[in-house]
XYZ file of C-alpha atoms in Angstrom:
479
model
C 78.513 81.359 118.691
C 75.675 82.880 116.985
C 74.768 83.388 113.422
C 77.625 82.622 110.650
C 79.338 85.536 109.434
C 78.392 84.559 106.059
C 75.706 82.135 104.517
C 77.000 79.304 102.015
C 74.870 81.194 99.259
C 76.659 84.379 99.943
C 80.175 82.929 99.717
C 79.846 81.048 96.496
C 78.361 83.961 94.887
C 80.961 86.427 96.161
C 84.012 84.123 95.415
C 82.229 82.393 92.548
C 83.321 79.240 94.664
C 82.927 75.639 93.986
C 81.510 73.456 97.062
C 83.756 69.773 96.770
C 82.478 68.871 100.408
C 78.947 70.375 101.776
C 80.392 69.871 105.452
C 77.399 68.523 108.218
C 76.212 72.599 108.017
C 78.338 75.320 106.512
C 79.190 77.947 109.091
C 81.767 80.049 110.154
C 82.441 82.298 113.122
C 86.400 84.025 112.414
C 89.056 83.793 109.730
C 92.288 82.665 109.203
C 95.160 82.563 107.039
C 97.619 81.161 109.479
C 96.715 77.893 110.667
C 98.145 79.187 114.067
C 95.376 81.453 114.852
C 92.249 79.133 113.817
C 89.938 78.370 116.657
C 86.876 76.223 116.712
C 84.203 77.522 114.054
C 87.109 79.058 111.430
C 87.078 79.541 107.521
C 90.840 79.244 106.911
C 92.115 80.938 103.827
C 95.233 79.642 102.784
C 97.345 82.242 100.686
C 100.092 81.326 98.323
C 103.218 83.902 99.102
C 106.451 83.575 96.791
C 108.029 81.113 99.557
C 105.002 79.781 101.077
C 102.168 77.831 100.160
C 99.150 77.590 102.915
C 97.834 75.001 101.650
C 100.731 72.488 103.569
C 98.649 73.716 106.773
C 95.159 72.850 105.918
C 95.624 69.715 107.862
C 96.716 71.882 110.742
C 94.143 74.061 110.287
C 92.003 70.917 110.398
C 93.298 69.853 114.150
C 92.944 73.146 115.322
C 88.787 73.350 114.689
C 88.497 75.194 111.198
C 85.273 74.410 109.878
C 85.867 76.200 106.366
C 88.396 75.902 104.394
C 88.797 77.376 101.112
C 91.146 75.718 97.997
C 92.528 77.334 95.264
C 91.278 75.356 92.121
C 95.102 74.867 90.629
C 96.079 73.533 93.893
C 93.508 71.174 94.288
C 93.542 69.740 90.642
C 97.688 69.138 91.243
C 97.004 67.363 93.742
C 93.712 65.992 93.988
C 94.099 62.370 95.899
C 95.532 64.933 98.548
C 93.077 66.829 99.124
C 90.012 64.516 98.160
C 91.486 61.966 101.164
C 91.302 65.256 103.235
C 87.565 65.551 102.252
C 86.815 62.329 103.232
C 88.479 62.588 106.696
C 86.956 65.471 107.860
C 82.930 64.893 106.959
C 81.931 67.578 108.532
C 83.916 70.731 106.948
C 82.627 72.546 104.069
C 85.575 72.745 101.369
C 85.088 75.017 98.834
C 87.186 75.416 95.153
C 88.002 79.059 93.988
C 90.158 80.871 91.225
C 92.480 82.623 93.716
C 92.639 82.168 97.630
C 93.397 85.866 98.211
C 91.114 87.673 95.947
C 88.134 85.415 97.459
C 88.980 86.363 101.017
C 89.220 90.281 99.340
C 85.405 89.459 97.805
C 84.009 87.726 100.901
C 85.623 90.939 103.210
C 84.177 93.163 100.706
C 80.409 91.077 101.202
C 80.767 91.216 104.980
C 80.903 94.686 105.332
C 78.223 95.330 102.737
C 75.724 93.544 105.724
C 76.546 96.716 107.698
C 75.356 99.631 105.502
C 75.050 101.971 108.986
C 78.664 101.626 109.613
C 80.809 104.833 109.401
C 83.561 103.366 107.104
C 87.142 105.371 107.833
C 90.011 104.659 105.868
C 93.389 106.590 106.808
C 96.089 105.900 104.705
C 99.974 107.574 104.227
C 103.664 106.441 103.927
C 104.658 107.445 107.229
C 102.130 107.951 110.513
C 98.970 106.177 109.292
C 99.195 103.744 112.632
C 99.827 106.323 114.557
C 96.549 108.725 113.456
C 94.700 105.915 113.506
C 95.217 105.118 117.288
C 94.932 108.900 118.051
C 91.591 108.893 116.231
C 90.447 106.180 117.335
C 90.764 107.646 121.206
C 88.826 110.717 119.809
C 85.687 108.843 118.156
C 85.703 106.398 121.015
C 84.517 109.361 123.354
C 80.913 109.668 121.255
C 81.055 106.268 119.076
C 81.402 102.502 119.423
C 84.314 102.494 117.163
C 85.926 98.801 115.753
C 89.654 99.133 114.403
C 92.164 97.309 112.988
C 94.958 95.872 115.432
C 98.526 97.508 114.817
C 98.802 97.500 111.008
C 96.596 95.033 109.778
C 96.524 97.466 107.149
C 97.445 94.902 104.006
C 95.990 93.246 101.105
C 95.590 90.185 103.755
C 95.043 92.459 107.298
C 92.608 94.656 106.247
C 89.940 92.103 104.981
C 90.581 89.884 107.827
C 90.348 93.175 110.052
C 86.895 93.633 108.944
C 85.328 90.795 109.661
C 85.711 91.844 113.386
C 83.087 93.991 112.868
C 79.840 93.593 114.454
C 76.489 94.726 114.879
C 76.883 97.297 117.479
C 79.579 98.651 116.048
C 78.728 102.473 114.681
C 82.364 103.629 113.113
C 84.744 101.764 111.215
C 88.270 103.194 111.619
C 90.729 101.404 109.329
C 94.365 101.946 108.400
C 95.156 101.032 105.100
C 98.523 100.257 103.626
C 100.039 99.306 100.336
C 103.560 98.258 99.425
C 102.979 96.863 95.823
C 100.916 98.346 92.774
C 97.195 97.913 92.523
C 96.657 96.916 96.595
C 95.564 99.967 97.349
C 92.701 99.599 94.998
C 92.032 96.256 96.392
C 91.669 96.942 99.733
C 89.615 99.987 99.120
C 87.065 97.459 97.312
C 86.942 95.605 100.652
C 85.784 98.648 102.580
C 84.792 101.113 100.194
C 85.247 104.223 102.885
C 82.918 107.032 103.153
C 85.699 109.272 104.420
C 89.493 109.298 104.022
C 92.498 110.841 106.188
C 95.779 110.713 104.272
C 98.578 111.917 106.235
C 101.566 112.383 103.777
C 102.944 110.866 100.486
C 106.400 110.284 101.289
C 109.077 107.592 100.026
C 108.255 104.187 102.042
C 108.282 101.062 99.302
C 110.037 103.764 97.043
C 111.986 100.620 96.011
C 108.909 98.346 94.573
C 106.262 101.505 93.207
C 109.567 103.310 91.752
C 108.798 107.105 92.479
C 106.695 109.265 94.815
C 104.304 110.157 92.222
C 103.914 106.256 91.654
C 103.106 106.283 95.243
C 100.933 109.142 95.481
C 98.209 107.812 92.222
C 98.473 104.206 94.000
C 97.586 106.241 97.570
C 94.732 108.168 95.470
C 92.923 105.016 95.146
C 91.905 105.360 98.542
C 89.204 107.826 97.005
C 87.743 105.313 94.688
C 84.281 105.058 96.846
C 84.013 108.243 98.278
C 81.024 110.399 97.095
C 79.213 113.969 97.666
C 78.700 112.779 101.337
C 82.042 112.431 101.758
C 85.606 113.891 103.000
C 89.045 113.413 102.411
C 91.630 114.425 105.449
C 94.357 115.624 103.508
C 97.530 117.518 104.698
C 98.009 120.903 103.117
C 101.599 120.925 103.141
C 102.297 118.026 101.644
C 104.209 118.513 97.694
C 101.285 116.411 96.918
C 98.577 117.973 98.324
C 96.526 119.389 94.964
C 97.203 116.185 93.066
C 95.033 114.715 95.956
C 92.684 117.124 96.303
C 91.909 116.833 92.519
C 91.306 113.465 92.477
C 89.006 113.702 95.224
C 87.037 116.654 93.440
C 86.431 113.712 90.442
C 84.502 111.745 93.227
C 81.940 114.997 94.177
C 83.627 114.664 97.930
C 84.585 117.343 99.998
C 88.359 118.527 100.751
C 89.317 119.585 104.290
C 93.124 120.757 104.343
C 94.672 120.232 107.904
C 97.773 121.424 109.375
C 99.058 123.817 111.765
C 97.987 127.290 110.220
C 94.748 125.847 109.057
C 92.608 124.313 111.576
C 90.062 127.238 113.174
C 90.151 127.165 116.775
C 93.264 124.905 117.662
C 96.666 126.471 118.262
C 99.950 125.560 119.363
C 101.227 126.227 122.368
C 104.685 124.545 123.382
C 106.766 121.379 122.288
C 107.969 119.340 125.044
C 110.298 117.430 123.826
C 110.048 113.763 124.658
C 106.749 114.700 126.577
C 104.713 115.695 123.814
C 102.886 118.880 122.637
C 100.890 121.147 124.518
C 98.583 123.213 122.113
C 94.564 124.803 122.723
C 91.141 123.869 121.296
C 88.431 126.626 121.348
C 90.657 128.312 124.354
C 91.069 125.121 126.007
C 93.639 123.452 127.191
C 94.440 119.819 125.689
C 97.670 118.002 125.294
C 99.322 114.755 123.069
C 101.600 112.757 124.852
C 103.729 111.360 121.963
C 106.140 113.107 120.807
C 107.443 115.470 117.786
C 105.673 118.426 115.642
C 104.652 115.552 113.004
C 102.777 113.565 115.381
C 101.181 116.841 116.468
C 100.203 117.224 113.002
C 98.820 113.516 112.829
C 96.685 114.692 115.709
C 95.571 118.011 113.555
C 94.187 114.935 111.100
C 92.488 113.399 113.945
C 90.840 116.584 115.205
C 89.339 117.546 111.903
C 87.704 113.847 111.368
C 86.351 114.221 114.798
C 84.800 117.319 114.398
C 83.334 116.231 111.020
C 82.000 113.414 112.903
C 80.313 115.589 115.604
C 82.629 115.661 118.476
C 82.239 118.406 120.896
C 85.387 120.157 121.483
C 85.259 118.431 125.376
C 85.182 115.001 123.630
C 88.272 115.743 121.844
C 90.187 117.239 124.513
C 88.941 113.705 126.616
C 89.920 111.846 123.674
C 93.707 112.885 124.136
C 93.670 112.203 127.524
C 92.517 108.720 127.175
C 95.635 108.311 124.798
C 98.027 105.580 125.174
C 101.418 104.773 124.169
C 101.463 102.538 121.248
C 104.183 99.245 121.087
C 107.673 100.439 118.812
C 105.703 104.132 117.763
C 107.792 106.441 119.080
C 107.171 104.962 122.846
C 109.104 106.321 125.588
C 110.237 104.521 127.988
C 111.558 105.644 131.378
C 113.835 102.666 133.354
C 113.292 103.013 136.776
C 116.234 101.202 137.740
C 118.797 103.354 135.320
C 117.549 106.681 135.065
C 117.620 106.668 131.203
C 115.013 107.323 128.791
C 114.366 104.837 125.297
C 112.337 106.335 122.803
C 111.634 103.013 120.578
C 110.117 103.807 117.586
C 110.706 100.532 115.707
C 107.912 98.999 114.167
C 108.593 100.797 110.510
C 111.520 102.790 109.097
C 111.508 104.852 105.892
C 113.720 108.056 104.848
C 110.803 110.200 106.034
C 110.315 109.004 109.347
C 113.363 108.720 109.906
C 114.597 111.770 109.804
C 111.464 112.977 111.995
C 112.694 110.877 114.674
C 116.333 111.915 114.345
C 114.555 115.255 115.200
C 113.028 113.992 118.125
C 116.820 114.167 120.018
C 116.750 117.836 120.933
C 120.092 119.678 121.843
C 117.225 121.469 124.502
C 117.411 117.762 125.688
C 118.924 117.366 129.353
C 121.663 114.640 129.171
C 123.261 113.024 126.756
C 122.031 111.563 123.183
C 122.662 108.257 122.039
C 121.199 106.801 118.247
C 120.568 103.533 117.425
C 119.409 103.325 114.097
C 118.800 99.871 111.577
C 118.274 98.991 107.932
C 114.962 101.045 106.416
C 113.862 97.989 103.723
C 112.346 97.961 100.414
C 114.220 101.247 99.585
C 115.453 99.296 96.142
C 117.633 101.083 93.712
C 117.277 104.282 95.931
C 118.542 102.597 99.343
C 122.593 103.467 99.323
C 121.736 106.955 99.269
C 118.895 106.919 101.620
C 121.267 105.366 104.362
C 124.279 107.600 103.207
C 121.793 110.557 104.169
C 120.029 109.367 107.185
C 124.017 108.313 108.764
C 124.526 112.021 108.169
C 121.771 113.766 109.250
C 121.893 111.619 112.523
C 126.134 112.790 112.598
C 125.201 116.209 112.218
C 123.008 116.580 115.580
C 125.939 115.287 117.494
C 124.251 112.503 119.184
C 126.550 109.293 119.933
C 125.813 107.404 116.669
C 125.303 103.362 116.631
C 124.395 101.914 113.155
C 122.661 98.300 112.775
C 122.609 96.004 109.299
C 123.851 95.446 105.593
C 122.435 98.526 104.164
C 123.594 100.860 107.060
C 126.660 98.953 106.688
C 127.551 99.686 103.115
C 126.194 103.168 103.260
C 128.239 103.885 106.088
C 131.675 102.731 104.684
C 131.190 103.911 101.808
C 130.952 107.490 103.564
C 134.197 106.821 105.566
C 135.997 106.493 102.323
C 135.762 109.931 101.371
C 135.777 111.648 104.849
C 137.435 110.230 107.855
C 134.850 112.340 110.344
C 132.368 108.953 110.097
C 135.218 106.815 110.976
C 133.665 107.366 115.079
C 130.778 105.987 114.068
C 130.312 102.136 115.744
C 128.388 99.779 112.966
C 127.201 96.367 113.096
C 126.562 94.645 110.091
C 123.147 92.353 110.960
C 120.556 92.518 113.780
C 121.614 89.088 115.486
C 120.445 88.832 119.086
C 124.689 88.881 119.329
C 124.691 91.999 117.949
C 121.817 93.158 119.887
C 123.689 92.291 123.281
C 127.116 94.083 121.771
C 125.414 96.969 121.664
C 123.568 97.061 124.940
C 126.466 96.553 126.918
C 128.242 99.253 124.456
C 125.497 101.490 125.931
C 125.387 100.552 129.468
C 128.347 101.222 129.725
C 128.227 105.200 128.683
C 124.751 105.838 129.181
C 123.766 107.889 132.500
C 120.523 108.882 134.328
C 118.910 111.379 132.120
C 120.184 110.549 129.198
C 118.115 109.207 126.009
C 118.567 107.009 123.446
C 116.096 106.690 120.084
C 116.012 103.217 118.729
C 115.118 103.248 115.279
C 114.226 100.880 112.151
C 112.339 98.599 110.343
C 110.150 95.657 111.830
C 112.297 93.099 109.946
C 115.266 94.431 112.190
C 113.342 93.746 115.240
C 115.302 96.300 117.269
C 112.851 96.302 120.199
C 114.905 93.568 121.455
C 117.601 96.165 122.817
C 115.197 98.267 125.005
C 113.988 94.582 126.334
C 118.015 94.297 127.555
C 118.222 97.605 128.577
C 115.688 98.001 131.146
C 115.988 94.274 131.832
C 111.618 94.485 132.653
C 111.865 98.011 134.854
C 110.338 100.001 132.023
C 107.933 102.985 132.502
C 105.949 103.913 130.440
């Protein structure tokens, strides 16, 4: 397997650990904090989470070949004759005492990628389309560089320190989507990497509910700079409302500002917007093309086009770099069924009053066929979330698209909207996201929809709406 990813010296002095059991020889090859995914040669981390406590799965962990395990020191004096019998059982695993399970994975992340001082470190980081850049970005630098990214969104307090300690030795960029839905993670996770450059693409309202305003949002987001210095540059969108409050606090760091959008990137220009199909736009004279769809992802790719140039791309790379593009899973993914003629665009894997309303866009009158919108719950909207759905149900109405609605909060938005005008009465609504539910609707819509006609699914991950495409298509989905 190699060498261990860290030494024991380096992991009590980073978590400020204490060793109960030496273990036969301490090493570890991966990391865990769900006993599901340890393998043979695993440090499993168990987190405590307000319903959850990890530690119930060491002894899983155990079975499953972790050789590690760390303990939070509260845990283990409450329950000592627990956790000493699981010493004694299991000889040859190293457990080691520490203050708090999470902040020592955050330190031993943070160590780990300090043994790769080569390493391009990227961060890209926004309320709305930071996946998305990411994956474009990372099919740009992957046409010059040996590039290691996080899967999906492992973008959290927990997924971006286990993200990193994929990296490896050949590895010569570090592209890394970082996320935040709670105060003071941003500045956590940025000690885990500590990026060199920075791509943020907007500062919009997601976890509105928990930070409590967009400016709250926009100095947690800021943090993002903490590491940068006169060798770096922050990616930041010019017309964003919070565009010179980010470019000042980058200025405090000595870094460099590059403003992207669609008047200010020399040598690219748009060209056409095809709909479902993309963008069609020109670098340096030349041709190139994004196959996902909407103005806003074109401007994601604007992002991704200024970090590869700063990173030495030749204009050929880029334009390769697009082409190698794939759909992502649930980001606005179209999918063509073969066997119905219709057209999903499933863009369910987040959901807030920003993205939202780009995807409404997305449903074009120019459009051939009819429209059909199937839109969920967005979560963690808080005090602000009646009038969120109140405005998203309308602004979806107003297009004149067949309107299907999906959960509590759509639910109580919608009727309360019916009470004072009797135009949303049309609207169908189902009040949770139950695979019953699910299967309502599908039949609703196989029974209306026609070849050429589209329908955008739309919500948050906890809604799990992807399910509906799966009955749709019933497995004869194009991509």
């Amino acid at each position: 397997m190699g060498a261990s990813l860290l030494s024991l010296d380096e992991i009590m002095a980073t978590t400020g650990g204490s060793l109960c059991s030496s273990g036969s020889a301490f090493q570890f090859f991966s990391v865990a904090t769900d006993s599901r995914n340890v393998c043979d040669g695993s440090l499993f981390v168990p987190l405590i989470g307000e319903k959850q406590d990890g530690h119930v799965y060491i002894p899983q962990a155990l079975e499953r070949g972790a050789c590690s395990v760390l303990i939070a020191r509260k845990n283990y004096s409450n329950n000592k004759a627990f956790f000493d019998e699981l010493i004694n059982k299991n000889p040859s695993v190293a457990f080691i005492s520490v203050d708090d399970t999470l902040h020592a994975l955050q330190d031993a992340a943070a160590c780990y990628v300090g043994k790769f001082p080569g390493l391009i470190k990227i961060a890209v980081t926004g309320s709305s389309g930071k996946t998305t850049t990411k994956e474009i970005a990372l099919a740009l630098l992957s046409q010059k560089y040996k590039v290691i990214a996080n899967e999906g969104n492992l973008n959290s307090e927990t997924g971006l320190p286990l993200s990193v300690f994929n990296i490896r030795k050949g590895h010569e960029v570090g592209l890394f989507e970082m996320g935040m839905n709670r105060r003071d993670e941003m500045k956590e996770i940025a000690a885990v990497l500590k990026p060199r450059h920075a791509v943020v693409t907007n500062i919009g309202t997601a976890h509105i509910g928990i930070l409590g305003s967009r400016e709250a949002i926009a100095e947690e987001k800021a943090h993002v700079f903490d590491y940068l210095d006169s060798s770096s540059v922050a990616f930041i969108p010019k017309d964003d409302d919070f565009a010179s409050f980010l470019s000042e606090r980058v200025s405090g760091h000595s870094a460099s500002v590059c403003f992207y959008g669609e008047d200010c990137v020399d040598g690219v220009q748009f060209v056409r917007d095809r709909g479902l199909s993309g963008t069609d736009f020109t670098i340096e004279g030349k041709a190139a093309s994004l196959t996902l769809p909407g103005r806003y992802n074109y401007r994601n790719a604007l992002a991704a086009i200024c970090l590869a140039r700063e990173l030495g791309l030749s204009t050929d790379q880029i334009i390769d770099g697009f082409a190698r593009l794939k759909p992502m899973f649930g980001r606005c993914e179209l999918i063509r069924d073969d066997r119905s003629g219709i057209r999903i665009l499933q863009d369910c894997y987040n959901a807030n009053p920003d993205s939202m309303e780009k995807a409404i866009g997305l449903l074009s009158p120019e459009e051939t066929g009819s429209r059909f919108m199937v839109l969920g719950d967005m979560l963690e909207l808080g005090e602000a979330s009646l009038d969120a759905h109140r405005k998203v149900i309308a602004q979806a109405a107003a297009t004149g698209s067949c309107v299907l609605l999906v959960g509590h909060e759509m639910a109580a938005a919608l009727d309360s909207m019916r009470a004072a005008d009797s135009r949303y009465d049309e609207i169908l609504c189902f009040s949770d996201s139950s695979d019953s539910s699910i299967e309502k609707i599908a039949d609703w819509l196989k029974g209306r929809m026609r070849p050429g006609d589209a329908v955008l699914v739309k919500g948050s991950r906890g809604m799990a709406l992807e399910r509906l495409a799966d009955i749709l298509t019933g497995g004869g989905r194009n991509g």
